[in-house]
Short mmCIF file of C-alpha atoms in Angstrom, two decimals:
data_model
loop_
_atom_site.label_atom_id
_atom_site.label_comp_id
_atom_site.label_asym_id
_atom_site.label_seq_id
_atom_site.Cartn_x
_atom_site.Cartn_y
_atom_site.Cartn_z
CA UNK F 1 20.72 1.05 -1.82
CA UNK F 2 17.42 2.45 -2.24
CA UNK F 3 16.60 4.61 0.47
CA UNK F 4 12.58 5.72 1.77
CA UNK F 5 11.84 8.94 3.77
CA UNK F 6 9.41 9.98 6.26
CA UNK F 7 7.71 12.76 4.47
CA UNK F 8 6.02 15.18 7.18
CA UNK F 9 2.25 14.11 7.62
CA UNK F 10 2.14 11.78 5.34
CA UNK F 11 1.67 8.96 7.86
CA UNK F 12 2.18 8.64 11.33
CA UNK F 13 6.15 7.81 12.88
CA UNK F 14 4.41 4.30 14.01
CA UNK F 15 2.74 3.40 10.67
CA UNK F 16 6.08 4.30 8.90
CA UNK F 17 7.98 1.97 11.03
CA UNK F 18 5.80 -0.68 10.98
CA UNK F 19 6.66 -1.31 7.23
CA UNK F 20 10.32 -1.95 8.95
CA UNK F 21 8.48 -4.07 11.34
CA UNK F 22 7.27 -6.30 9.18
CA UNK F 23 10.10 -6.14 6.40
CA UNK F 24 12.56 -7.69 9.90
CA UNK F 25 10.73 -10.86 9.46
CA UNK F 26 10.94 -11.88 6.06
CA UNK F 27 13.99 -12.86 4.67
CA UNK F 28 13.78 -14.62 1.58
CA UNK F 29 15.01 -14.46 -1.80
CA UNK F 30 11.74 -13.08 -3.30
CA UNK F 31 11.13 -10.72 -0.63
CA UNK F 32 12.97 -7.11 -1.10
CA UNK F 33 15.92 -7.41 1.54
CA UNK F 34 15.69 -4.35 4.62
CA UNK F 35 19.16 -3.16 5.24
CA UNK F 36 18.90 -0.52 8.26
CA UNK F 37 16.28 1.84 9.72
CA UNK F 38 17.66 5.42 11.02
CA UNK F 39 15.59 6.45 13.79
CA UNK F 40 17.86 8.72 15.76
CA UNK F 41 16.95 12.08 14.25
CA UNK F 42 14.60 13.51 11.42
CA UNK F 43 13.77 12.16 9.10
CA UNK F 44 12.95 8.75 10.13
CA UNK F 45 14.93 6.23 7.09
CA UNK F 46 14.26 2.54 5.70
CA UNK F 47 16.85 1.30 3.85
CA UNK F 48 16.61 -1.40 1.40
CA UNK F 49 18.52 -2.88 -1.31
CA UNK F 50 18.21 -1.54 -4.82
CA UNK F 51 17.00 -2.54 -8.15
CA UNK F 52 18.30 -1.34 -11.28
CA UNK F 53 15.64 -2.03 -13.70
CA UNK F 54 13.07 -0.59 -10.97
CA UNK F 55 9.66 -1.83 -10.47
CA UNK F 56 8.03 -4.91 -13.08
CA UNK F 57 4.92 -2.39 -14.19
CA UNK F 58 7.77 -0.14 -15.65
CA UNK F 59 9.96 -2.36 -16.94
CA UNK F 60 7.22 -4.46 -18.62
CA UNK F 61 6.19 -1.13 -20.42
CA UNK F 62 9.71 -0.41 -21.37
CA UNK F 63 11.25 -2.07 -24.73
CA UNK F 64 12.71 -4.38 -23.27
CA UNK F 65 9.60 -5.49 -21.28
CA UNK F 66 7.12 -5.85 -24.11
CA UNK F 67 10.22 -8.17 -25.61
CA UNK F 68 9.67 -10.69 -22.56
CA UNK F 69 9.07 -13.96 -23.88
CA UNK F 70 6.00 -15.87 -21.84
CA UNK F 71 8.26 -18.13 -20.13
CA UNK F 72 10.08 -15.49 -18.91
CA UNK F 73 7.21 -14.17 -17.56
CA UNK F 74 5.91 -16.73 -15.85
CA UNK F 75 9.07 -17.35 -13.81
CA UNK F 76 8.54 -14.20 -13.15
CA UNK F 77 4.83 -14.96 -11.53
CA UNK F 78 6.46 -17.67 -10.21
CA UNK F 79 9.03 -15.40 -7.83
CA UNK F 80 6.05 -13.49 -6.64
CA UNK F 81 4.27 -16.23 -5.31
CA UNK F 82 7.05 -17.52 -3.74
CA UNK F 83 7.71 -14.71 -1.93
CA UNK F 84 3.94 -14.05 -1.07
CA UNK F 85 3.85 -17.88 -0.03
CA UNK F 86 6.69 -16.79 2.37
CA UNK F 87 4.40 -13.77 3.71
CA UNK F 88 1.77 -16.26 4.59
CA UNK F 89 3.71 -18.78 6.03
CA UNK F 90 4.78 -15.88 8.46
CA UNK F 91 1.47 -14.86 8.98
CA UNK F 92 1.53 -11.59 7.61
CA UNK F 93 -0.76 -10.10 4.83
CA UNK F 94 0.78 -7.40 2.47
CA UNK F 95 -2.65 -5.73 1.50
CA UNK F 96 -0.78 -3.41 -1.89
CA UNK F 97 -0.04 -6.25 -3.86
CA UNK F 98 0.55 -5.23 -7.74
CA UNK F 99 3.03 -4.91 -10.56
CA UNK F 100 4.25 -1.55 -8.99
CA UNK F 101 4.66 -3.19 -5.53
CA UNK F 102 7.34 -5.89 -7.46
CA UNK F 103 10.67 -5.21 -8.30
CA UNK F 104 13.17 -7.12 -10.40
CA UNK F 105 16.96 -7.72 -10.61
CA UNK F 106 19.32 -7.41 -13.44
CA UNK F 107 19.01 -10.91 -13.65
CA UNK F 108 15.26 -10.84 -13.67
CA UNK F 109 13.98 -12.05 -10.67
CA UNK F 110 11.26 -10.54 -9.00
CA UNK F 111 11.34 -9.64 -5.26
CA UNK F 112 8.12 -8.48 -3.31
CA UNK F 113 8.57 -5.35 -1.93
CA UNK F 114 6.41 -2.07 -1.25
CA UNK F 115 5.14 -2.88 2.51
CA UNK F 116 3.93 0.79 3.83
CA UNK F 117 0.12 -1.29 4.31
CA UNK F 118 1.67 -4.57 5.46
CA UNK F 119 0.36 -5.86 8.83
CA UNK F 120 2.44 -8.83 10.56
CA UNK F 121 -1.22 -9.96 11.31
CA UNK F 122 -3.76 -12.92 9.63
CA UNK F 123 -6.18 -10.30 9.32
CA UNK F 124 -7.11 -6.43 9.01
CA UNK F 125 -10.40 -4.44 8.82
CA UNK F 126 -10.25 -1.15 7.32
CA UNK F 127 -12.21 1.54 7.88
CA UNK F 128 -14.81 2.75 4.82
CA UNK F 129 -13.29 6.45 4.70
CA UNK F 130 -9.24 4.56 4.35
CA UNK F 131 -10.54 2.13 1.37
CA UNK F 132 -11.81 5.35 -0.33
CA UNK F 133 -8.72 7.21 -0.03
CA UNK F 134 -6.39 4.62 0.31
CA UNK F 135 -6.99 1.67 -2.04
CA UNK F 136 -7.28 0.42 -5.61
CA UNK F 137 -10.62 -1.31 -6.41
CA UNK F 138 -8.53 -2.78 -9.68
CA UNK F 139 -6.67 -5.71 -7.59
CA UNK F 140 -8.92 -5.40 -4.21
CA UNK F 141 -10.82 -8.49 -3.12
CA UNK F 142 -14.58 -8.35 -2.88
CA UNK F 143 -14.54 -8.02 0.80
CA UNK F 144 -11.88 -5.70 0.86
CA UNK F 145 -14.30 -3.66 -1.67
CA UNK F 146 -17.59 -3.90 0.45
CA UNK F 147 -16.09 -4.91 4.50
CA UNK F 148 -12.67 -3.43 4.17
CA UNK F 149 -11.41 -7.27 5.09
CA UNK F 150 -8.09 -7.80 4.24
CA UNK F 151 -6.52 -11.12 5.01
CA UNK F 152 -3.97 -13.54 2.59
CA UNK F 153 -6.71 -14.58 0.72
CA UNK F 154 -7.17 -10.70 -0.37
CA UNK F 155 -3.60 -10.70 -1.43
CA UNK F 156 -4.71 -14.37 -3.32
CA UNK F 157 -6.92 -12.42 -5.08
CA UNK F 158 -5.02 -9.46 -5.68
CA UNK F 159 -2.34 -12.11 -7.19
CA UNK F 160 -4.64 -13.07 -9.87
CA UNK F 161 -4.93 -9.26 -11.28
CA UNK F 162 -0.89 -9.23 -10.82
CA UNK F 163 -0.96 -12.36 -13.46
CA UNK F 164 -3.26 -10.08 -15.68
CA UNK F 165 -0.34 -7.30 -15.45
CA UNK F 166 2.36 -9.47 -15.95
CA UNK F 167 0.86 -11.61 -18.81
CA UNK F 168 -0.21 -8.65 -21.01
CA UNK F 169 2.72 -7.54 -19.96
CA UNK F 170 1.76 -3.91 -18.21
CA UNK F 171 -1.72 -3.41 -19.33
CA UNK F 172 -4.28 -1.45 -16.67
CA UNK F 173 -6.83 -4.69 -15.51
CA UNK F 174 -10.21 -3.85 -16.35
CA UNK F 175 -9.03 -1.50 -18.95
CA UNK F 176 -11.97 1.82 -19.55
CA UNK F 177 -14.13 0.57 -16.74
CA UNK F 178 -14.94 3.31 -13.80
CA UNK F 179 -14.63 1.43 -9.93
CA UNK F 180 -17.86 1.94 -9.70
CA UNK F 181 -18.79 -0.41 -13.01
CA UNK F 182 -15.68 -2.54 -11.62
CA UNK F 183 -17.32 -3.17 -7.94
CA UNK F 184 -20.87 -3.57 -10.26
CA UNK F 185 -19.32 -6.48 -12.15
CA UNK F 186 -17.59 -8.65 -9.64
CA UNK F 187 -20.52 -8.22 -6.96
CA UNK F 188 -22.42 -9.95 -9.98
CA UNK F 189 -19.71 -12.45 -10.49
CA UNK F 190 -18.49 -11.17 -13.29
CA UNK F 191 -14.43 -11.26 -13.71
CA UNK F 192 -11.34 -9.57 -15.35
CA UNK F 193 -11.81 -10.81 -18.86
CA UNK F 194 -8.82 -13.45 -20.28
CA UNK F 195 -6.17 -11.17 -22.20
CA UNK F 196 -5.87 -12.74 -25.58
CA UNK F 197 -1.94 -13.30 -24.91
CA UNK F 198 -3.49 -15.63 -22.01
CA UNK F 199 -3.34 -19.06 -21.83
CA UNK F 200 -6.16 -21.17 -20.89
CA UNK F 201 -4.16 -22.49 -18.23
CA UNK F 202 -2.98 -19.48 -16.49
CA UNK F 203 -6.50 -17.91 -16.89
CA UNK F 204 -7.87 -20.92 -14.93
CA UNK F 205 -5.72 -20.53 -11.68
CA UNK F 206 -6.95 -16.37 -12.18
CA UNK F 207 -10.82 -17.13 -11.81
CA UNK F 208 -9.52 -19.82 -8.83
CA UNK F 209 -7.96 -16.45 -7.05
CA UNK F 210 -11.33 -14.67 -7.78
CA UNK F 211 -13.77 -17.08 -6.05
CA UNK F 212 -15.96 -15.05 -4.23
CA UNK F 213 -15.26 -17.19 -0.83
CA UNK F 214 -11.75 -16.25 0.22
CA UNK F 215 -11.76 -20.28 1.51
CA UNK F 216 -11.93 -21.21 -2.44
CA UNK F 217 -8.96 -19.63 -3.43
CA UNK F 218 -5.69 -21.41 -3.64
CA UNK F 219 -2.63 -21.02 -1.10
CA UNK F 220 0.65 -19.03 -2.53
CA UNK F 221 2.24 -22.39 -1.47
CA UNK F 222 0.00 -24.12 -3.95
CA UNK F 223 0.64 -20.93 -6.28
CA UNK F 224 3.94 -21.15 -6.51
CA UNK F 225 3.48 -24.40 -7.22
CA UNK F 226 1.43 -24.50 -10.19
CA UNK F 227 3.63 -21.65 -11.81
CA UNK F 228 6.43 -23.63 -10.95
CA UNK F 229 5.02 -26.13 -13.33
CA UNK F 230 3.55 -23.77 -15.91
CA UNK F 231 6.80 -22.23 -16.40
CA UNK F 232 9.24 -25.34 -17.14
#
């Protein structure tokens, strides 16, 4: 098992347990399984189940990774959106989606997992000072950037950078550019440019995630979908 601590003021006792929160209503294949929370004494636990090869950002940069055939990898975009079309059937919104937040079994399926900023809620509003400290411009949605609104359609759009990472299988999106050149360029519509290991294909449903109206972009149902399709 893979087991996460309380580290002292880090975060308050409530946030921490609210990841548990969450985690207690989604069970699904795709969706990093919760096996106990220890609450009775210091410090407070979450236990979940573990994954040898760790998260899909490392193993993508490991040998083996780079080896990953495109297929491969897009079964493997495939499980994500499953999972995240899961999350928004239950209403929730996950708000850290990346390669890091995704972990993978021996058998290389990917499971969602990292939910310390999950809310079971259809929408959040962050505070300036927390998306300063707390968030990464590289896979944040333009009104996550400039209102702090997070809702599914954040995480769509976060999705679309994941694709990026898992395609070019671990490079940084928006590789050399400063957030402030990164907010710059997609307040002027401009977009994480197609990795040349990118199919057209793929790099269409991307832009579909970045549409500056949140109603634009697709549903994870439809996601999963298309990747589903991409991927036989």
């Amino acid at each position: 098992v893979a087991v996460k601590s309380l580290r002292p003021r880090a975060m308050s006792t409530d946030t921490f347990l609210e990841e548990a929160q969450v985690m207690t209503s989604l069970a699904h294949k795709n969706i990093v399984q919760l096996l106990a929370v220890c609450t009775q004494e210091e410090p407070i636990l979450i236990v979940t189940e573990y994954f040898e090869y760790g998260n899909l950002l490392s193993y993508m940069r490991s040998p083996s990774g780079v080896q990953l055939e495109v297929k491969t990898l897009l079964k493997i975009a495939e499980n994500v959106a499953e999972g995240m079309a899961f999350i928004e059937k239950k209403k929730c919104i996950h708000r850290k989606l990346s390669a890091k937040s995704i972990f993978l079994t021996t058998e290389l399926a990917a499971k969602v997992g990292d939910f310390d900023f999950a809310k079971n809620s259809t929408e959040f509003k962050a505070t300036e000072v927390d998306v300063q400290q707390w968030y990464i411009f590289r896979w944040m949605a333009l009104e996550s950037i400039l209102y702090g609104v997070f809702t599914i359609k954040s995480d769509v759009w976060s999705y679309g950078i994941v694709l990026i990472e898992i395609i070019s299988r671990g490079a940084s999106p928006y590789s050399g550019m400063t957030p402030p050149a990164i907010m710059m360029m997609i307040e002027e519509d401009g977009r994480c440019p197609q990795p040349d290991t990118c199919p057209d294909s793929l790099y269409e449903i991307m832009l579909q995630c970045w549409a500056k109206n949140p109603a634009d972009r697709p549903t994870f149902e439809f996601l999963a979908d298309y990747m589903r399709d991409l991927s036989l």
